[in-house]
Tab-separated table of C-alpha atoms and ligand atoms in Angstrom:
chain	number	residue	atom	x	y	z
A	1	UNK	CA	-28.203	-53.435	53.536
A	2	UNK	CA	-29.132	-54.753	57.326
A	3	UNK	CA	-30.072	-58.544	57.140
A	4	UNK	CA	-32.364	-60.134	59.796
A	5	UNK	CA	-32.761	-63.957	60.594
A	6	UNK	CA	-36.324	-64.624	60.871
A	7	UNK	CA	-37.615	-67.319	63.448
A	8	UNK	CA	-40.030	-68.686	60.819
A	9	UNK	CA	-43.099	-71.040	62.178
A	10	UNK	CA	-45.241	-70.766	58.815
A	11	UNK	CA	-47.843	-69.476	61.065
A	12	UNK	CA	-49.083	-65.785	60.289
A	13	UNK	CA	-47.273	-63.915	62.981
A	14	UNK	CA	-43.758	-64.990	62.511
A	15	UNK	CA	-44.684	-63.879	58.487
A	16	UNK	CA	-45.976	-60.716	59.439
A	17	UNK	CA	-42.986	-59.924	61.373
A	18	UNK	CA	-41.112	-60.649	58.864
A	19	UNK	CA	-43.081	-58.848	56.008
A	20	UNK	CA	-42.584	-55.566	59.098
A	21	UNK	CA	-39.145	-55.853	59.354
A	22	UNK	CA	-38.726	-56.409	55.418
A	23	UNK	CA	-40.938	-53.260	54.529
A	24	UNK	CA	-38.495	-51.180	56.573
A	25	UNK	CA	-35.814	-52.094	53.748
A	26	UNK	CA	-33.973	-54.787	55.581
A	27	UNK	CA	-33.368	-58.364	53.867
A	28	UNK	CA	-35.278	-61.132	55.813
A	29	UNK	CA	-34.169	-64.032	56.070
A	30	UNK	CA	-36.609	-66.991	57.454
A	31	UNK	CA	-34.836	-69.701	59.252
A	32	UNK	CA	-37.686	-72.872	60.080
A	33	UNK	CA	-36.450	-75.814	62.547
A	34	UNK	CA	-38.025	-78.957	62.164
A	35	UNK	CA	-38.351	-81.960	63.879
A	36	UNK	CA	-40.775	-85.106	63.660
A	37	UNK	CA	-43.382	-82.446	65.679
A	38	UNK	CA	-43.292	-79.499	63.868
A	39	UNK	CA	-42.831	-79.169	59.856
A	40	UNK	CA	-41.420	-82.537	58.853
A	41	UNK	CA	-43.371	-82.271	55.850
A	42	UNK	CA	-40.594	-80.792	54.524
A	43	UNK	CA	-37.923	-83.696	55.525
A	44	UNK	CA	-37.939	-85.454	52.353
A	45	UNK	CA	-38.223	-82.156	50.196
A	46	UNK	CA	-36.781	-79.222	51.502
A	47	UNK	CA	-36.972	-77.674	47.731
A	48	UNK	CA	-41.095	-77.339	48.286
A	49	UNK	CA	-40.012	-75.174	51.294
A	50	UNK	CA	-37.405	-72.973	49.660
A	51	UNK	CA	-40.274	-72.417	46.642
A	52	UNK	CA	-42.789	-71.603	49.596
A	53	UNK	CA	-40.852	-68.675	51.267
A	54	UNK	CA	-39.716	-67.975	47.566
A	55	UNK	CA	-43.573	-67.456	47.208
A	56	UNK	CA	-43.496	-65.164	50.094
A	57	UNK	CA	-40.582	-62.925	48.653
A	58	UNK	CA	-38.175	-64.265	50.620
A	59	UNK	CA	-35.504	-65.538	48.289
A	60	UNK	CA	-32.645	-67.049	50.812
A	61	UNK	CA	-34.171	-69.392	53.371
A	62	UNK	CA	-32.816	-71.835	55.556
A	63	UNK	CA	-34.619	-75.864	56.919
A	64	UNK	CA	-32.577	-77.108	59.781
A	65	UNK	CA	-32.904	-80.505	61.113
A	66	UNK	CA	-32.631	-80.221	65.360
A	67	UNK	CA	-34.513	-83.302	66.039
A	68	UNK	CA	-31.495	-84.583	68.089
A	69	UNK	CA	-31.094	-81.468	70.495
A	70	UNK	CA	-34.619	-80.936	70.613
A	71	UNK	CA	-35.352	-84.437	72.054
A	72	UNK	CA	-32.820	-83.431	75.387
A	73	UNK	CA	-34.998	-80.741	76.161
A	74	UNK	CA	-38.204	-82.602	75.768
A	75	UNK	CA	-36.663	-84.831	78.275
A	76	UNK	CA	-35.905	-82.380	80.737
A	77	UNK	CA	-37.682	-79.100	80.054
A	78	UNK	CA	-36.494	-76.208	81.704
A	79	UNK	CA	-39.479	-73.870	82.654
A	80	UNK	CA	-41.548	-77.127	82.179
A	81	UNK	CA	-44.577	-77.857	79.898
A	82	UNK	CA	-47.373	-75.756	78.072
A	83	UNK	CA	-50.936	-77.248	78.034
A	84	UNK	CA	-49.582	-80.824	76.292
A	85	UNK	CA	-46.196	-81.975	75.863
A	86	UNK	CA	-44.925	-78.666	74.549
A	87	UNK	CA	-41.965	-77.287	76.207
A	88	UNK	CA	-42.548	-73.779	74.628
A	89	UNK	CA	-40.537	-71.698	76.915
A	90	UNK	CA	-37.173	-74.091	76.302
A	91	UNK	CA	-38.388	-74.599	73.096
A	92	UNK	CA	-37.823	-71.268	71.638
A	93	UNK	CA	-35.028	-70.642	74.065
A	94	UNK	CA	-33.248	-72.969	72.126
A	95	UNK	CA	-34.911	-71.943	68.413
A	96	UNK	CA	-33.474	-68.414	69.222
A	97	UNK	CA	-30.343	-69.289	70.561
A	98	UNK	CA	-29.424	-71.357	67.737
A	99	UNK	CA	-30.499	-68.415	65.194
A	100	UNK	CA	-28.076	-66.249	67.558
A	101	UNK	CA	-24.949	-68.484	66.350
A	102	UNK	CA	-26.520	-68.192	63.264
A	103	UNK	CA	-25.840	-64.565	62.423
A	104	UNK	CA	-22.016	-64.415	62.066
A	105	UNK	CA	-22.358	-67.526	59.099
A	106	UNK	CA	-25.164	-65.876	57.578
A	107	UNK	CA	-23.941	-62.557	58.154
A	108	UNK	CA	-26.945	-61.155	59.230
A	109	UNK	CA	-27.747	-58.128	61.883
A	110	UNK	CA	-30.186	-59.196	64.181
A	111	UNK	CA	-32.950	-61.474	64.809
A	112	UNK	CA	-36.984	-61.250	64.263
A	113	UNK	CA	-39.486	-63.493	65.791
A	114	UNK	CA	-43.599	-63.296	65.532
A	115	UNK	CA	-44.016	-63.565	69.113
A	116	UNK	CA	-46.900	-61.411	70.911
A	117	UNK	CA	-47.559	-60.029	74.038
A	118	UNK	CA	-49.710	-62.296	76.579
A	119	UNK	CA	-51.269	-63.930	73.409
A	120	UNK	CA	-50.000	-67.559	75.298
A	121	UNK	CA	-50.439	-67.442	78.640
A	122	UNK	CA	-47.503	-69.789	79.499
A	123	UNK	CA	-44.513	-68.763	77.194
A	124	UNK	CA	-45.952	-65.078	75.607
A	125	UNK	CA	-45.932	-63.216	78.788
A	126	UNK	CA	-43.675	-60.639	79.965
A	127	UNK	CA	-41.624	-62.842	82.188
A	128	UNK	CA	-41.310	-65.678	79.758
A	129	UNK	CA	-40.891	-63.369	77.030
A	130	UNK	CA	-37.610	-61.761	79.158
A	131	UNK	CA	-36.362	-65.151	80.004
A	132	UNK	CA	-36.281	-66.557	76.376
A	133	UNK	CA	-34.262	-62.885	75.318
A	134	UNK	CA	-31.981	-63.226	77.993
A	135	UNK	CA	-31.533	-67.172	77.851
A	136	UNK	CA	-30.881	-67.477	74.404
A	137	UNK	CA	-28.031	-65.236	74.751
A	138	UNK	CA	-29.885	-62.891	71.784
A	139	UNK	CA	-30.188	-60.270	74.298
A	140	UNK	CA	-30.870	-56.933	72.974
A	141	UNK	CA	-30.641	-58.307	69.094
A	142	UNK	CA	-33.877	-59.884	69.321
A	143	UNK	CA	-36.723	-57.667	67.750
A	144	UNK	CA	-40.617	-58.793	68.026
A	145	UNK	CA	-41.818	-56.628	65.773
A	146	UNK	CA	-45.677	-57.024	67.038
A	147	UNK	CA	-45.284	-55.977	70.594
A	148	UNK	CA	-42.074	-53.876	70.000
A	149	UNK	CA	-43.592	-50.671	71.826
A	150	UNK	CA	-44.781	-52.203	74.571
A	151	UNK	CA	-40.788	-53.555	75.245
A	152	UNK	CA	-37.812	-51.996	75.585
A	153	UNK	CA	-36.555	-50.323	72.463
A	154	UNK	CA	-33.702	-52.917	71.312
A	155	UNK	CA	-30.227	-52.145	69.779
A	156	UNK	CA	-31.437	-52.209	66.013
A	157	UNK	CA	-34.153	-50.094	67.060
A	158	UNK	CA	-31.799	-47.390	68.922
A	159	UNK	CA	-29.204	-47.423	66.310
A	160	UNK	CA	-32.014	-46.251	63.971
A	161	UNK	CA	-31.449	-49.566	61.488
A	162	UNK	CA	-35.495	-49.993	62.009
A	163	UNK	CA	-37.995	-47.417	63.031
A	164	UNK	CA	-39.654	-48.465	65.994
A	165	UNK	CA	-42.608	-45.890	65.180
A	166	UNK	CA	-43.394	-48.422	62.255
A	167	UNK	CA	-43.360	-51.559	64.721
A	168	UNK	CA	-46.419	-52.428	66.525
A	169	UNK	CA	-47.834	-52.240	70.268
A	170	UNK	CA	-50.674	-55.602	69.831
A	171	UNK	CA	-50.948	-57.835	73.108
A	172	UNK	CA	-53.164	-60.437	73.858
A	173	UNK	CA	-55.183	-63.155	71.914
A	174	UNK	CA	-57.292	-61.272	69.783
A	175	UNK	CA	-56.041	-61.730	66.193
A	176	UNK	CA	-58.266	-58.689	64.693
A	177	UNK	CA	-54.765	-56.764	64.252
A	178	UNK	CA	-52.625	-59.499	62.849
A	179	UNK	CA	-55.865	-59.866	60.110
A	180	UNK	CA	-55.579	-55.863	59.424
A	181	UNK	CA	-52.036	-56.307	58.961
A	182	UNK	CA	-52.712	-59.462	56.445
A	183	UNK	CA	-54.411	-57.384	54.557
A	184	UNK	CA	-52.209	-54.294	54.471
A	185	UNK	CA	-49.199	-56.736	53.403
A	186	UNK	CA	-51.256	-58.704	51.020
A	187	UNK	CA	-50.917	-61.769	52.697
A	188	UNK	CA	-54.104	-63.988	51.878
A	189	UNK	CA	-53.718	-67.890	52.164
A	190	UNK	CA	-51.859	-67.611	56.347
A	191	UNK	CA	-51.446	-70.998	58.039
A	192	UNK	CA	-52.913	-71.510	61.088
A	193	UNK	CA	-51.523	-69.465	64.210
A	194	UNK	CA	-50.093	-72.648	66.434
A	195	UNK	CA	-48.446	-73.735	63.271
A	196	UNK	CA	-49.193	-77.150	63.648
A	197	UNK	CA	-46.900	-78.514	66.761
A	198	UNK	CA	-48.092	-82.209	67.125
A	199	UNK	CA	-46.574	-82.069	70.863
A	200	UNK	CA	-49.932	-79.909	71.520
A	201	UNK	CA	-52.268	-82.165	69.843
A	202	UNK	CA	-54.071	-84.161	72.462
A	203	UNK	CA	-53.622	-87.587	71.709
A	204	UNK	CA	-49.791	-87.043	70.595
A	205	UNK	CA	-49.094	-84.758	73.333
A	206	UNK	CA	-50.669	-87.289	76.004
A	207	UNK	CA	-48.810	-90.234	74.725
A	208	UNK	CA	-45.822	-88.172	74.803
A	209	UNK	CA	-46.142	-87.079	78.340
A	210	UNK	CA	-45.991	-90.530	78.894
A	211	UNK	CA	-43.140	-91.688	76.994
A	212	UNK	CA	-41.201	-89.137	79.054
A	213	UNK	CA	-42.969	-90.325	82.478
A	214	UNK	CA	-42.078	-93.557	81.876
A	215	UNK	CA	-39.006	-93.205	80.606
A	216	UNK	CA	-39.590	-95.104	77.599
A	217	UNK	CA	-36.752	-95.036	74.704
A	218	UNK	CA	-36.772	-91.941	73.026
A	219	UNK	CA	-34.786	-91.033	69.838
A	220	UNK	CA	-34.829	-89.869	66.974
A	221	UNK	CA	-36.281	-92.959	65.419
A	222	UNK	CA	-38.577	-93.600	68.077
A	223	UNK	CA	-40.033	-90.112	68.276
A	224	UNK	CA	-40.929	-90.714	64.221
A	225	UNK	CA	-43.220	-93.645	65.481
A	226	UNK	CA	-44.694	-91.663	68.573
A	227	UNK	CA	-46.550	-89.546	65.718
A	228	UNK	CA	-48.136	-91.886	63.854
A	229	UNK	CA	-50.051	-95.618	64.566
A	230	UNK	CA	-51.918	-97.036	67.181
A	231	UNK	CA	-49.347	-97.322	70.420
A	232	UNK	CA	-49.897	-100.264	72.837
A	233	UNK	CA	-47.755	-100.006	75.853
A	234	UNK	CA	-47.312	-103.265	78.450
A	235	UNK	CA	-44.863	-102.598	81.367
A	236	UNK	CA	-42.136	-103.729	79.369
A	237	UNK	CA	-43.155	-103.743	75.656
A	238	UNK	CA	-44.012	-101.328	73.390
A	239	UNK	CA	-45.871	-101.700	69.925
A	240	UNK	CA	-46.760	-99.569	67.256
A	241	UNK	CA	-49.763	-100.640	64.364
A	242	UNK	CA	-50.779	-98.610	61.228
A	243	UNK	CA	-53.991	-97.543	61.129
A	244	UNK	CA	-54.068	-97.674	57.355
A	245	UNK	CA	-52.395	-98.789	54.076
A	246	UNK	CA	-50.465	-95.518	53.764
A	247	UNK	CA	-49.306	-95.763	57.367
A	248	UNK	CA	-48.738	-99.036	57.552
A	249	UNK	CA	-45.936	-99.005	54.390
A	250	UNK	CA	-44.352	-95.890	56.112
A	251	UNK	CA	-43.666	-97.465	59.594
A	252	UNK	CA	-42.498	-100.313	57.784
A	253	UNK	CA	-40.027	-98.134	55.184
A	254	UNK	CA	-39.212	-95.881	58.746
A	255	UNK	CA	-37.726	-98.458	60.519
A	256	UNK	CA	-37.083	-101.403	58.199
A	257	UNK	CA	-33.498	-102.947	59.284
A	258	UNK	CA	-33.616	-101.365	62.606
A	259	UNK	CA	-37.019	-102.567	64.297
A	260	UNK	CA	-38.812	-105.967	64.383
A	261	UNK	CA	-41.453	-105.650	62.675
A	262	UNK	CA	-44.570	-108.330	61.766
A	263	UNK	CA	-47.835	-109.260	60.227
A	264	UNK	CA	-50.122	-111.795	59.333
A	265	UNK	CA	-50.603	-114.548	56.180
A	266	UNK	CA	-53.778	-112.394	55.342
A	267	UNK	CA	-54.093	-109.225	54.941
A	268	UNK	CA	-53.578	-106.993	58.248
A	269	UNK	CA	-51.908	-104.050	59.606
A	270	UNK	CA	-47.894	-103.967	60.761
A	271	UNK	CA	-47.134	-104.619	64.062
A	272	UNK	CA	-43.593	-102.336	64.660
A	273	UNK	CA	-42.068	-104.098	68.310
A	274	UNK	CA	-40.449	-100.393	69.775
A	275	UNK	CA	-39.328	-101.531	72.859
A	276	UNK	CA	-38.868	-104.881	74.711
A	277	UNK	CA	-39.381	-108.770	73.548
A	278	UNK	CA	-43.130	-109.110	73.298
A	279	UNK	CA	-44.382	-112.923	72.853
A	280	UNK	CA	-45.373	-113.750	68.969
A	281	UNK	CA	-48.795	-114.861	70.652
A	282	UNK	CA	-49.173	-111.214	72.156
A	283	UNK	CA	-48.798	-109.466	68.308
A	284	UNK	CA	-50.819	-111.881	66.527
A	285	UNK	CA	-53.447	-111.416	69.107
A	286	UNK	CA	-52.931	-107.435	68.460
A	287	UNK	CA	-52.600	-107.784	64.827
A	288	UNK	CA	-56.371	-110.098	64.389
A	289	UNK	CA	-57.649	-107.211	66.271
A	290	UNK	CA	-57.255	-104.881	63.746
A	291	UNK	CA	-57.461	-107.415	60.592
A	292	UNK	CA	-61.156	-108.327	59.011
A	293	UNK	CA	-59.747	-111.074	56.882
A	294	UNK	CA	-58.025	-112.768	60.051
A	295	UNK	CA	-61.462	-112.536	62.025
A	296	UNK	CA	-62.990	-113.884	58.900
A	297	UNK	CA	-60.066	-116.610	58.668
A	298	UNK	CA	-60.490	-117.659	61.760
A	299	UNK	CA	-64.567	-118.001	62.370
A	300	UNK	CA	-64.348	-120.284	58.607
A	301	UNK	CA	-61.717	-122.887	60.796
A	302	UNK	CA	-58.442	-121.708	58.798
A	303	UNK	CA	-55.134	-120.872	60.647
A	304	UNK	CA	-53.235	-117.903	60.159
A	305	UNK	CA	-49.848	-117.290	60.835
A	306	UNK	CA	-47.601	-114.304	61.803
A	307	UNK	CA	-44.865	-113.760	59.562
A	308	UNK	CA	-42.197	-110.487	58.533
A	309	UNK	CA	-44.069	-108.125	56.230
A	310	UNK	CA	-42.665	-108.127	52.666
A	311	UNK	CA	-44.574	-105.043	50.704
A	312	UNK	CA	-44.590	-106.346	47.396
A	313	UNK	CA	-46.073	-109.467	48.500
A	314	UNK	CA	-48.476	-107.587	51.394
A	315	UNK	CA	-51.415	-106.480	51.405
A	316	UNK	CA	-51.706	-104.356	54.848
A	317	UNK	CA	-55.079	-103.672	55.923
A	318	UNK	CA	-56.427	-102.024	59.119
A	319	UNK	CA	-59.478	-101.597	60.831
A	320	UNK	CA	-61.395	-98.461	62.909
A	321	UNK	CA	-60.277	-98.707	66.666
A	322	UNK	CA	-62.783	-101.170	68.223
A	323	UNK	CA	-64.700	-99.431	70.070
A	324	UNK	CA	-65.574	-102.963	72.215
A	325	UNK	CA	-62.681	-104.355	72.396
A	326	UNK	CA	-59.478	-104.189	74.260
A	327	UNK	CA	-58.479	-100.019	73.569
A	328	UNK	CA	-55.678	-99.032	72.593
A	329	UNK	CA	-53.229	-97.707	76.042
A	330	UNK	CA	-51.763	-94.334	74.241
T	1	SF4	S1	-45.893	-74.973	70.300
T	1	SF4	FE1	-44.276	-76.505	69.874
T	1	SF4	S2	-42.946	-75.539	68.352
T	1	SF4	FE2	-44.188	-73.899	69.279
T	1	SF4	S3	-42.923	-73.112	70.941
T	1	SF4	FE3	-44.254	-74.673	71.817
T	1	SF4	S4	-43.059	-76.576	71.749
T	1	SF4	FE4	-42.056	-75.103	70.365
């Protein structure tokens, strides 16, 4: 039996290619990369993954960490950027090529990704769509099951070991066929079709773009924290604070030991110090901002003092973005 890697996003194209390529009798295999901007919900538990694609009939799967590759081509993106901070066209030059390598170890056949004809302007149209096959060295092994008759025929198409009658001609942005095809396959709860890449979410994707711009320190650890808080940037500081309970105690598990971090005696948000030596004054002043009980503290005549957070002994607390006030520079 043939077996194809599948270049899995969750979202309902990559599936239905997959569900194409499997109806045609050939083991699929999905293979989903992950990084702190695209499915790191499954990080700490890989096993709800596995059970998902199990879900899907796909029994072998494969999570693979690139967060470390993927941050050299955020910093220099060949091709560019999409709308945001999304590097699409390197992006899944690199997703494919890596699946390439992938098929000796896995013994699989070829490759199968969900991507469609002109449905993204920047990295779904015919020349982008050529320079990610060639690029990633996949070449003629690369089979998009969606658009396949509007392409040339590839090599497991003319060897017969998938019948491109049975593959699809849709281009474009207009989902109606991908729904059809839900149906036909069964497919009812589909994600959404973007799949969730935080580097295209505005206020991510902005304060990314200028992380890059300014060169500011980017690594694994550091991207984790671009996700998540509220980001205050000085020329030569940088400073992350939770917006909530929940966030607060995961900045301070994500980089306990490795970043300073602070709050107040009363019950406030964390203030995570990314980059640079900001003055004490500077946080505390960030950290009333976004504390009730220091505001209150302080109109009633009582000091408060910044300290190092200790969970069990914390309470964090954080208030809405004031409006008012001094915004936040993300
Ligand atoms: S949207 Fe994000 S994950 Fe998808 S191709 Fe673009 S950069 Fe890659």
């Amino acid at each position: 039996m043939k077996r194809a890697l599948l270049l899995f996003s969750k979202g309902l194209d990559s599936l239905l290619a997959g569900k194409i390529i499997e109806s045609q009798g050939i083991q699929v295999v999905p293979i989903t990369y992950i990084t702190p901007f695209f499915n790191w919900e499954y990080h700490n538990n890989p096993q709800k993954y596995y059970e998902y694609c199990k879900s899907l009939g796909f029994q072998e799967s494969y999570l693979i960490d690139i967060t470390e590759e993927y941050l050299s081509i955020l910093k220099k993106p060949r091709y560019g950027f999409g709308c945001l901070a999304n590097p699409c066209v390197a992006c899944k030059t690199f997703m494919i090529s890596k699946t390439k390598k992938l098929l000796n170890e896995l013994q699989a056949d070829f490759i199968v990704t969900g991507e469609v004809l002109g449905q993204r302007p920047k990295s779904q149209n015919k020349w982008a769509m050529e320079v990610i096959k060639d690029e990633s060295g996949a070449d003629d092994l690369l089979v998009r099951p969606l658009s396949a008759k509007l392409l040339p025929p590839s090599l497991p198409e003319r060897l017969g070991w998938i019948d491109r009658e049975k593959l699809y001609g849709i281009s474009g942005r207009n989902r109606q066929m991908q729904f059809q095809l839900a149906k036909k396959f069964n497919i009812k709860n589909f994600p959404t079709p973007a799949g969730g890449c935080l580097l295209t979410d505005p206020e991510i994707g902005r304060r990314m773009l200028k992380i890059l711009k300014e060169k500011r320190t980017l690594n694994p650890l550091t991207a984790k924290l671009s996700v998540q808080g509220r980001h205050f940037f000085t020329n030569d500081s940088w400073i992350v604070l939770g917006r909530n309970h929940k966030e607060n105690v995961k900045l301070f598990n994500l980089v306990r030991n490795q970043l300073p971090v602070f709050t107040l005696s009363v019950p406030a948000p964390i203030a995570v110090v990314v980059e640079g030596t900001p003055t004490l004054e500077y946080i505390k002043d960030l950290l009333i901002r976004y504390s009730k009980k220091a505001q209150k503290h302080i109109a009633n005549g009582f000091n408060i003092e910044i300290v190092q957070p200790n969970p069990l002994e914390f309470t964090f607390e954080s208030l809405p973005t004031p409006h008012q006030r001094v915004a936040e520079n993300n």
